[in-house]
Coordinates of C-alpha atoms and ligand atoms in Angstrom, one line a residue:
M1304 CA -6.0 15.2 31.4
D1305 CA -4.8 17.4 34.2
V1306 CA -1.8 19.0 34.6
T1307 CA -0.1 20.3 38.4
A1308 CA 2.9 21.7 39.7
E1309 CA 2.5 19.6 42.8
P1310 CA 5.0 16.8 43.7
L1311 CA 4.2 13.6 42.3
A1312 CA 4.6 12.0 46.3
S1313 CA 1.7 13.9 47.1
S1314 CA -0.3 12.8 44.3
D1315 CA -3.7 10.4 45.2
A1316 CA -3.3 8.3 41.9
A1317 CA -3.2 4.7 41.9
L1318 CA -0.1 4.4 39.9
L1319 CA 3.2 6.7 39.6
A1320 CA 5.2 7.0 36.5
V1321 CA 8.5 8.4 36.3
A1322 CA 11.5 7.3 34.1
A1323 CA 15.2 6.9 33.8
F1324 CA 18.2 7.2 31.1
A1325 CA 20.0 4.1 30.0
G1326 CA 23.5 4.3 31.9
E1327 CA 26.8 3.9 29.7
G1328 CA 27.8 0.8 29.3
D1329 CA 26.5 -2.5 29.5
Q1330 CA 26.6 -2.8 33.3
A1331 CA 25.8 0.8 34.3
P1332 CA 23.1 1.3 36.4
P1333 CA 20.1 3.6 34.8
V1334 CA 20.4 7.4 35.2
L1335 CA 16.9 8.6 36.9
A1336 CA 15.2 11.2 34.9
G1337 CA 13.0 14.4 36.0
A1338 CA 11.7 13.9 39.6
A1339 CA 12.2 10.2 40.0
A1340 CA 15.1 11.0 42.3
Q1341 CA 12.9 12.9 44.6
L1342 CA 10.4 10.8 44.5
G1343 CA 12.7 7.9 45.6
E1344 CA 13.5 9.6 48.4
A1345 CA 9.9 10.7 49.6
L1346 CA 9.6 6.5 49.2
G1347 CA 12.6 6.4 51.5
V1348 CA 14.2 4.1 48.7
D1349 CA 17.3 4.0 47.1
L1350 CA 15.7 4.0 43.6
T1351 CA 18.7 3.5 41.3
A1352 CA 19.7 0.6 43.7
E1353 CA 16.4 -1.3 43.7
L1354 CA 16.5 -0.7 39.9
S1355 CA 19.9 -2.0 39.3
A1356 CA 19.2 -4.9 41.5
V1357 CA 16.4 -6.0 39.3
G1358 CA 18.4 -5.7 36.0
F1359 CA 16.8 -3.0 34.9
R1360 CA 18.7 -1.2 31.9
A1361 CA 16.3 1.8 30.7
G1362 CA 16.1 0.9 27.1
P1363 CA 13.6 2.3 25.2
G1364 CA 10.1 1.8 26.8
E1365 CA 11.7 -0.7 29.1
L1366 CA 9.6 -0.9 32.6
A1367 CA 10.5 -1.8 36.3
R1368 CA 8.1 -1.8 38.9
V1369 CA 8.8 -0.5 42.3
P1370 CA 6.2 -1.2 45.4
T1371 CA 5.9 1.9 47.4
R1372 CA 4.6 -0.2 50.9
G1373 CA 2.3 2.2 51.7
A1374 CA 4.9 5.7 51.6
V1375 CA 2.7 7.4 48.9
A1376 CA -1.2 6.5 47.8
A1377 CA -0.1 4.3 44.7
A1378 CA 0.9 1.1 45.6
T1379 CA 3.4 1.3 42.5
V1380 CA 5.6 3.5 41.0
V1381 CA 6.8 2.4 37.4
V1382 CA 10.1 3.4 36.0
V1383 CA 10.1 3.3 32.1
G1384 CA 13.1 3.5 30.4
L1385 CA 14.2 6.3 27.8
G1386 CA 17.3 4.8 26.2
P1387 CA 20.9 6.6 26.3
V1388 CA 20.4 10.4 26.8
E1389 CA 22.1 11.9 24.0
R1390 CA 19.4 10.1 21.8
A1391 CA 16.5 10.9 23.7
G1392 CA 13.9 13.5 22.7
T1393 CA 10.1 13.9 21.9
D1394 CA 9.5 10.4 20.0
Q1395 CA 11.4 8.7 22.9
L1396 CA 9.0 10.3 25.4
R1397 CA 6.2 9.6 23.2
R1398 CA 7.0 5.8 23.2
A1399 CA 7.7 5.8 26.9
A1400 CA 4.4 7.1 27.4
A1401 CA 2.8 4.3 25.6
A1402 CA 4.5 1.8 27.4
V1403 CA 3.0 3.6 30.6
A1404 CA -0.2 3.3 29.2
G1405 CA 0.7 0.0 28.7
A1406 CA 1.3 -0.7 32.3
A1407 CA -2.0 1.2 33.4
E1408 CA -4.4 -0.5 31.8
R1409 CA -6.3 -1.8 34.5
I1410 CA -5.5 0.8 36.9
E1411 CA -8.0 4.1 37.0
S1412 CA -5.4 6.9 37.9
L1413 CA -1.9 8.0 36.6
A1414 CA 0.3 10.7 37.5
T1415 CA 3.2 11.3 36.0
D1416 CA 6.2 13.7 35.5
L1417 CA 7.5 12.6 32.1
P1418 CA 7.0 15.9 30.8
G1419 CA 9.9 17.2 32.5
A1420 CA 12.1 14.0 31.8
V1421 CA 13.9 14.9 28.8
T1422 CA 15.3 18.7 29.2
D1423 CA 16.4 19.4 26.1
A1424 CA 13.1 19.3 24.5
D1425 CA 10.9 22.4 24.1
A1426 CA 8.4 22.2 26.9
G1427 CA 5.1 22.5 24.7
D1428 CA 6.6 19.9 22.5
A1429 CA 7.5 17.4 25.3
V1430 CA 4.0 17.5 27.1
A1431 CA 2.2 17.3 23.4
A1432 CA 4.6 14.1 23.2
V1433 CA 3.3 12.7 26.5
V1434 CA -0.2 13.1 25.8
E1435 CA 0.2 11.8 22.5
G1436 CA 2.1 9.0 23.7
L1437 CA -0.8 7.6 26.3
L1438 CA -3.4 8.4 24.1
L1439 CA -1.9 6.6 21.0
G1440 CA -1.0 3.7 23.1
S1441 CA -3.9 2.6 24.7
Y1442 CA -5.9 3.2 21.8
R1443 CA -7.7 -0.3 21.1
F1444 CA -10.4 -0.8 18.3
S1445 CA -13.2 -2.7 20.4
A1446 CA -16.2 -2.2 18.1
Y1447 CA -16.6 -5.2 16.7
R1448 CA -15.8 -7.6 19.9
S1449 CA -18.8 -9.3 21.9
A1450 CA -17.0 -8.2 24.9
P1451 CA -15.3 -4.9 24.9
A1452 CA -12.0 -4.9 26.7
A1453 CA -12.0 -1.4 27.5
H1454 CA -8.9 0.8 28.8
Q1455 CA -9.7 1.4 32.3
L1456 CA -7.5 4.6 32.8
E1457 CA -9.7 7.2 33.4
S1458 CA -7.5 10.2 35.1
V1459 CA -3.9 11.2 34.0
T1460 CA -2.1 13.9 35.7
L1461 CA 0.9 15.4 34.3
Q1462 CA 3.3 17.0 36.6
V1463 CA 5.3 20.2 34.6
A1464 CA 6.9 23.0 36.2
D1465 CA 4.7 25.9 33.7
V1466 CA 1.1 24.8 34.4
E1467 CA -0.7 27.2 32.3
A1468 CA 1.6 26.3 29.4
A1469 CA 1.2 22.6 29.8
R1470 CA -2.7 23.0 29.8
T1471 CA -2.8 24.6 26.5
A1472 CA -0.3 22.0 24.8
V1473 CA -2.5 19.3 26.6
H1474 CA -5.6 20.7 24.9
E1475 CA -3.6 20.9 21.4
A1476 CA -1.9 17.3 22.1
E1477 CA -5.5 15.9 22.6
A1478 CA -7.0 17.2 19.6
V1479 CA -4.2 16.0 17.5
A1480 CA -4.4 12.5 19.3
G1481 CA -7.9 12.2 19.1
A1482 CA -7.9 12.7 14.9
T1483 CA -5.4 10.2 14.9
R1484 CA -7.4 7.7 16.8
F1485 CA -10.4 8.9 14.6
A1486 CA -8.1 7.7 11.6
R1487 CA -7.5 4.6 13.1
D1488 CA -11.4 3.7 13.8
L1489 CA -12.2 4.7 10.2
V1490 CA -9.2 2.5 8.7
N1491 CA -9.7 -0.7 11.0
T1492 CA -13.6 -0.8 10.5
P1493 CA -14.4 -3.8 7.9
P1494 CA -15.0 -2.8 4.5
Q1495 CA -18.8 -4.1 4.8
D1496 CA -19.6 -1.3 6.7
K1497 CA -17.6 1.7 5.0
R1498 CA -18.6 1.1 1.6
P1499 CA -18.4 4.5 -0.3
P1500 CA -22.0 5.9 0.2
A1501 CA -21.9 4.8 4.2
L1502 CA -18.1 6.0 4.5
A1503 CA -19.1 9.4 3.0
D1504 CA -22.4 9.6 5.4
R1505 CA -20.4 8.5 8.4
V1506 CA -17.7 11.2 7.6
A1507 CA -20.2 14.1 7.2
E1508 CA -21.4 12.8 10.6
A1509 CA -18.4 13.2 12.2
F1510 CA -18.5 16.9 11.0
A1511 CA -21.9 17.7 12.8
G1512 CA -22.3 20.9 14.4
T1513 CA -18.6 22.2 13.4
D1514 CA -18.3 24.9 10.7
V1515 CA -16.9 22.8 8.5
R1516 CA -19.0 22.5 5.1
V1517 CA -19.4 18.9 3.9
R1518 CA -20.5 18.2 0.1
I1519 CA -21.4 15.1 -0.9
L1520 CA -20.8 14.4 -4.6
D1521 CA -22.8 11.2 -5.6
E1522 CA -23.0 9.1 -8.8
Q1523 CA -25.1 11.6 -10.7
A1524 CA -23.0 14.6 -9.5
L1525 CA -19.9 12.4 -10.7
V1526 CA -21.3 11.7 -13.9
E1527 CA -22.1 15.4 -14.4
G1528 CA -18.4 16.9 -13.5
G1529 CA -16.9 14.4 -16.0
Y1530 CA -15.3 12.2 -13.3
G1531 CA -14.1 9.6 -15.3
G1532 CA -11.5 8.0 -13.0
I1533 CA -13.6 7.4 -9.9
L1534 CA -16.4 6.1 -11.8
G1535 CA -14.3 3.7 -13.7
V1536 CA -12.7 2.8 -10.5
G1537 CA -16.0 2.5 -8.6
R1538 CA -18.4 0.4 -12.0
G1539 CA -17.5 -2.9 -10.6
S1540 CA -19.1 -2.6 -7.0
S1541 CA -22.6 -2.9 -6.4
E1542 CA -22.5 0.7 -4.4
P1543 CA -21.4 3.6 -6.2
P1544 CA -18.6 6.1 -5.3
R1545 CA -18.5 9.0 -3.6
L1546 CA -16.1 12.5 -3.9
V1547 CA -16.6 14.2 -0.3
E1548 CA -15.5 17.8 -0.1
L1549 CA -14.6 19.2 3.0
T1550 CA -14.0 23.1 3.8
Y1551 CA -12.8 24.7 6.7
E1552 CA -12.6 28.6 6.2
P1553 CA -11.7 30.2 9.1
D1554 CA -12.1 33.9 8.8
G1555 CA -9.0 35.9 7.9
A1556 CA -7.3 32.9 6.4
E1557 CA -3.7 33.1 5.8
R1558 CA -3.6 30.9 2.9
S1559 CA -5.1 28.2 1.6
V1560 CA -4.4 24.3 1.0
A1561 CA -6.1 21.3 -0.5
L1562 CA -5.4 17.5 1.1
V1563 CA -6.7 15.2 -1.4
G1564 CA -7.0 11.2 0.3
K1565 CA -7.3 8.1 -1.8
G1566 CA -10.2 6.7 -0.4
I1567 CA -10.6 2.8 -1.6
T1568 CA -13.0 1.1 0.6
F1569 CA -11.6 -1.8 -0.5
D1570 CA -8.5 -3.2 -3.2
T1571 CA -9.7 -6.2 -5.0
G1572 CA -7.3 -5.8 -7.8
G1573 CA -10.7 -5.4 -9.7
I1574 CA -10.2 -7.6 -13.4
S1575 CA -6.8 -7.4 -12.4
L1576 CA -7.4 -9.2 -9.1
K1577 CA -5.0 -9.7 -6.5
P1578 CA -4.0 -13.0 -4.9
S1579 CA -5.7 -13.5 -1.8
E1580 CA -3.3 -13.0 0.8
S1581 CA -2.5 -9.2 -0.7
M1582 CA -5.9 -8.4 -0.6
E1583 CA -5.8 -9.5 3.5
T1584 CA -5.1 -5.8 4.7
M1585 CA -6.9 -3.7 1.5
K1586 CA -9.6 -2.3 3.8
M1587 CA -6.9 0.0 4.9
D1588 CA -6.4 1.4 1.2
M1589 CA -8.6 4.3 2.7
A1590 CA -6.2 5.5 5.0
G1591 CA -5.3 8.9 2.7
A1592 CA -9.3 9.5 2.9
A1593 CA -9.2 8.9 6.4
T1594 CA -5.8 10.9 7.1
V1595 CA -7.5 13.9 5.5
A1596 CA -11.0 13.5 7.1
A1597 CA -9.2 13.4 10.4
V1598 CA -6.8 16.5 9.8
V1599 CA -9.5 18.5 8.2
R1600 CA -11.6 17.9 12.1
A1601 CA -8.4 18.8 14.0
A1602 CA -7.8 21.8 12.2
A1603 CA -11.5 22.9 12.6
E1604 CA -11.2 22.3 16.3
L1605 CA -7.9 23.9 17.0
R1606 CA -9.2 26.8 14.8
L1607 CA -6.1 27.1 12.3
P1608 CA -5.6 30.3 11.0
V1609 CA -5.8 28.3 7.3
K1610 CA -8.2 27.7 4.7
V1611 CA -8.0 23.7 4.4
T1612 CA -10.2 21.8 1.8
G1613 CA -10.3 18.3 2.0
L1614 CA -11.2 15.8 -0.9
L1615 CA -12.2 12.2 -0.3
A1616 CA -12.3 10.1 -3.4
L1617 CA -13.9 6.9 -2.3
A1618 CA -14.9 3.6 -4.2
E1619 CA -14.7 0.1 -3.8
N1620 CA -12.9 -1.5 -6.5
M1621 CA -14.5 -5.1 -7.4
P1622 CA -14.3 -7.5 -10.0
S1623 CA -17.9 -8.0 -11.5
G1624 CA -19.7 -8.0 -15.3
T1625 CA -19.4 -4.0 -15.1
A1626 CA -16.3 -3.5 -14.0
T1627 CA -13.7 -1.9 -15.9
R1628 CA -11.7 -3.8 -18.0
V1629 CA -8.0 -3.9 -18.9
S1630 CA -7.2 -2.0 -22.0
D1631 CA -10.2 0.3 -21.5
V1632 CA -10.5 3.8 -21.8
L1633 CA -11.6 6.6 -19.2
T1634 CA -12.2 10.4 -19.6
M1635 CA -11.0 12.0 -16.5
K1636 CA -11.8 15.1 -14.9
G1637 CA -10.5 18.0 -17.1
G1638 CA -10.6 15.9 -20.4
T1639 CA -7.2 13.4 -20.1
T1640 CA -7.8 10.4 -21.3
V1641 CA -6.0 7.0 -19.8
E1642 CA -5.6 3.5 -20.5
V1643 CA -6.4 1.2 -17.9
I1644 CA -3.3 -1.1 -18.2
N1645 CA -4.2 -2.7 -15.0
T1646 CA -7.1 -2.5 -12.9
D1647 CA -5.5 -2.8 -9.7
A1648 CA -3.7 0.7 -10.2
E1649 CA -7.0 2.5 -9.4
G1650 CA -5.5 4.5 -6.8
R1651 CA -4.2 6.9 -9.2
L1652 CA -7.2 7.5 -11.6
V1653 CA -9.5 8.2 -8.6
L1654 CA -6.9 10.8 -7.4
G1655 CA -6.6 12.3 -10.7
D1656 CA -9.8 13.5 -10.9
A1657 CA -9.6 14.6 -7.0
L1658 CA -6.5 17.0 -7.8
V1659 CA -8.7 18.1 -11.1
H1660 CA -11.0 19.1 -8.7
A1661 CA -8.5 20.4 -6.2
S1662 CA -6.5 22.8 -8.5
E1663 CA -9.8 24.1 -9.5
L1664 CA -9.8 25.6 -6.3
Q1665 CA -6.7 27.5 -6.6
P1666 CA -4.9 26.4 -3.2
D1667 CA -1.5 27.8 -2.3
A1668 CA -0.1 24.1 -2.1
I1669 CA -2.4 20.4 -2.4
V1670 CA -1.2 17.7 -0.7
D1671 CA -2.6 13.9 -1.4
V1672 CA -2.2 11.3 0.8
A1673 CA -2.0 7.5 -0.6
T1674 CA -2.0 4.1 0.1
L1675 CA -0.7 3.9 -3.6
T1676 CA 1.8 1.5 -4.5
G1677 CA 3.4 -2.0 -3.1
A1678 CA 6.7 -0.7 -4.4
A1679 CA 6.8 2.0 -1.6
V1680 CA 6.6 -0.8 0.6
V1681 CA 9.4 -2.6 -0.8
A1682 CA 11.7 0.5 -0.9
L1683 CA 11.1 1.8 2.4
G1684 CA 9.2 -0.8 4.4
E1685 CA 6.6 -0.2 7.0
R1686 CA 8.4 2.3 9.0
I1687 CA 9.3 5.1 6.2
G1688 CA 7.3 6.7 4.3
V1689 CA 7.6 8.0 0.3
L1690 CA 7.2 11.7 -0.2
M1691 CA 7.3 13.2 -3.8
A1692 CA 6.9 16.8 -4.4
S1693 CA 7.0 19.6 -7.2
D1694 CA 8.3 22.1 -4.7
D1695 CA 11.4 22.2 -2.8
T1696 CA 10.1 24.3 0.3
L1697 CA 6.9 22.3 0.6
A1698 CA 8.9 19.0 0.5
E1699 CA 11.3 20.9 3.1
R1700 CA 8.4 21.9 5.5
L1701 CA 6.3 18.6 5.4
L1702 CA 10.1 16.6 6.2
D1703 CA 10.5 18.9 8.8
A1704 CA 6.9 18.0 10.7
S1705 CA 7.4 14.5 9.8
A1706 CA 10.5 14.8 11.6
H1707 CA 9.3 16.2 14.7
S1708 CA 6.0 13.6 14.8
G1709 CA 8.2 10.7 14.7
E1710 CA 6.5 9.9 11.2
P1711 CA 9.0 9.5 9.5
F1712 CA 9.4 10.2 5.5
W1713 CA 12.1 10.2 2.7
R1714 CA 12.1 11.9 -0.3
L1715 CA 12.0 10.2 -3.8
P1716 CA 12.6 12.1 -6.7
L1717 CA 10.1 13.1 -9.4
A1718 CA 11.6 12.2 -12.1
N1719 CA 10.0 13.2 -15.4
E1720 CA 13.7 13.2 -17.3
Q1721 CA 14.0 9.9 -16.6
Y1722 CA 10.8 8.2 -16.5
G1723 CA 8.1 10.9 -17.8
E1724 CA 8.0 8.8 -21.2
R1725 CA 6.9 5.9 -19.5
L1726 CA 3.1 7.6 -19.0
E1727 CA 2.7 7.7 -22.4
G1728 CA -0.6 5.5 -23.8
A1729 CA -0.7 3.4 -27.0
I1730 CA -4.6 4.9 -27.8
A1731 CA -4.8 7.4 -25.1
D1732 CA -2.9 10.3 -23.3
L1733 CA -1.6 8.1 -20.3
R1734 CA -1.5 4.5 -19.1
N1735 CA -2.3 4.0 -16.0
S1736 CA 0.9 1.3 -15.2
G1737 CA 4.0 1.1 -16.5
S1738 CA 7.2 -1.5 -16.2
R1739 CA 7.8 -3.3 -12.9
S1740 CA 10.6 -0.8 -11.9
A1741 CA 10.1 2.2 -10.1
G1742 CA 6.4 2.2 -9.5
T1743 CA 6.4 4.4 -6.9
I1744 CA 8.1 7.3 -9.3
F1745 CA 5.6 6.0 -11.9
A1746 CA 2.7 6.6 -10.2
G1747 CA 3.6 10.4 -8.7
L1748 CA 4.6 10.9 -12.2
F1749 CA 0.8 9.9 -13.0
L1750 CA -0.3 12.3 -10.3
H1751 CA 1.6 15.2 -11.0
R1752 CA -0.3 15.4 -14.7
F1753 CA -3.6 16.4 -13.0
V1754 CA -2.0 18.9 -10.6
G1755 CA -2.6 22.7 -12.0
E1756 CA 0.0 24.4 -13.6
G1757 CA 2.6 26.0 -11.1
I1758 CA 0.9 24.9 -7.5
P1759 CA 3.0 23.4 -5.3
W1760 CA 2.0 20.1 -4.7
A1761 CA 3.5 16.9 -2.6
H1762 CA 2.3 13.1 -2.8
L1763 CA 2.7 11.0 0.5
D1764 CA 2.6 7.5 -0.4
I1765 CA 1.7 5.8 2.7
A1766 CA 1.1 2.5 1.4
G1767 CA 3.7 0.9 3.9
V1768 CA 3.5 3.0 7.1
A1769 CA -0.4 3.6 7.4
W1770 CA -0.9 0.0 8.9
T1771 CA 1.3 -2.2 11.0
D1772 CA 0.9 -5.7 11.5
E1773 CA 2.8 -5.7 15.0
A1774 CA 2.0 -3.3 17.9
S1775 CA 5.0 -1.1 18.2
G1776 CA 5.5 1.9 20.9
Y1777 CA 2.6 3.6 20.1
H1778 CA 1.5 2.5 17.4
T1779 CA -1.2 -0.5 18.1
K1780 CA -1.7 -3.6 15.4
G1781 CA -3.9 -2.3 12.3
A1782 CA -4.4 1.3 11.3
T1783 CA -1.4 3.7 12.7
G1784 CA -3.3 6.9 11.8
V1785 CA 0.2 8.1 10.1
P1786 CA 0.7 10.9 8.8
V1787 CA -2.4 12.7 10.5
R1788 CA 0.3 14.0 13.6
T1789 CA 2.8 15.1 10.6
L1790 CA 0.0 17.2 8.4
L1791 CA -1.4 18.7 11.4
R1792 CA 2.2 20.1 12.3
W1793 CA 2.7 21.3 9.0
L1794 CA -0.2 23.4 8.9
R1795 CA 0.3 24.8 12.4
A1796 CA 3.9 25.8 11.3
G1797 CA 2.6 28.4 9.3
Ligands
LIG451 N1 -3.6 -0.2 -2.7 C1 -2.4 -0.8 -3.7 C2 -1.1 -0.8 -2.8 C3 -0.8 -1.1 -1.8 C4 0.2 -2.1 -1.7 C5 -1.0 -0.5 -0.6 C6 0.5 -2.7 -0.3 C7 -0.6 -1.3 0.3 C8 0.1 -1.9 0.7 C9 -2.7 -0.3 -5.0 O1 -4.2 0.2 -5.5 C10 -1.9 -1.3 -6.1 O2 -2.9 -2.2 -5.9 N2 -1.2 -0.7 -6.9 C11 -0.2 -1.8 -7.4 C12 0.3 -0.8 -8.8 C13 0.8 -2.0 -9.7 C14 -0.9 -2.5 -10.5 C15 0.9 -0.7 -11.1 C16 0.9 -2.9 -6.6 O3 1.4 -1.6 -5.8 O4 1.1 -3.8 -7.0
LIG452 MN1 -4.9 -1.7 -6.4
LIG453 ZN1 -5.2 0.6 -4.0

């Protein structure tokens, strides 16, 4: 992606894109944003009148096409809506950019002034939002199509005021969006091609040539290390589990964080078998691990001054003659024993081990990411994720990063006072599942038992937000890549 200070009218791109805000009131004409009016003059048309005439209201992501009749190199100008000016921020820019990417699907070159359209957004944030919207909105997962329909957009030029600053913002946003697309690719991959050993290898390959250290703990190393949770969940599968440790440790790192991802490559529920409709999307049950791998990759690419350890707890949850039974007791890493009341509550078992491993590294903070509970989807749906935390400052920083990323999260209480006793096992230390109510909180409380004393910890339950059945804005159908951008923003904020 390129940047320029030259006016759009002198661009040789095949498509030009400008923006407009919705006018006040139902019948009000749209209000041109950025350089739209200037471009209209160059075309010799009254853009506002043209747009009103075709009923364009500049709603969020709404598009109108205006022919240029030879006045500029491009045959068409698309005008994209940003909605009402008072609500237009960086997420509206992302969505508008995604709509423009859709309009440019069969076009090779595009020039747009979108980064300057919302004047009260930080200039760097605005550039990043447009880059993200374009790259995430044009994402297609076509690896399994016999005739891949590739996006043809090859060159994009952003018209900006400060070219130097924009160049840096573009470069960084490309790394962030690239990481998000990487996470989407892993999650969209069918489960037969990402069974734990294969997924571990694929992640390792993705770090070839970087200075991230990759260590893969195979089944033997897991036995030696006492990872009873990961082994217990993986037992039913013909492919053994793995724990992948990714370490990015730059010289002079100012702080260290550990990121832990749930990596169930397919969740059948195990012996507590899921009904088949509930299984349809369960290849996405490794979205936490995909997120962590993607974040570590971008952290290294961006040379962030933070030590980041990523832990991917990979297992396939299958029913079989070797599978963990209901009421079996597992001994987790560190010695805690757990009664498996429900083999479908497997995420917390693999994460427990990984959280103990993370705690041994003594990081300044631990964040885990997991498609953990159906109850999180019931509570907040597909567009808002759940955050739980042992530390208010960490929670607030993550929520702030999430709000700026257009990836909303809402905090639920770590209600040990109220529900802690539900964790008690009948014959072991803990049970892995409780009553029907407060299922998300129960799972969070369970995880907290495996976090080292005094280490600030946050848990992101992404069961609802990691996947979408319908495309919307810059979220294409299938994997969303949430919360890759939130975590990167949090890491970058220092
Ligand atoms: N992977 C599921 C949670 C999930 C559900 C993710 C829907 C995405 C969409 C998890 O392993 C699970 O099965 N959780 C159970 C826990 C229960 C048995 C205590 C659930 O939420 O039903
Ligand atoms: Mn499950
Ligand atoms: Zn699961």
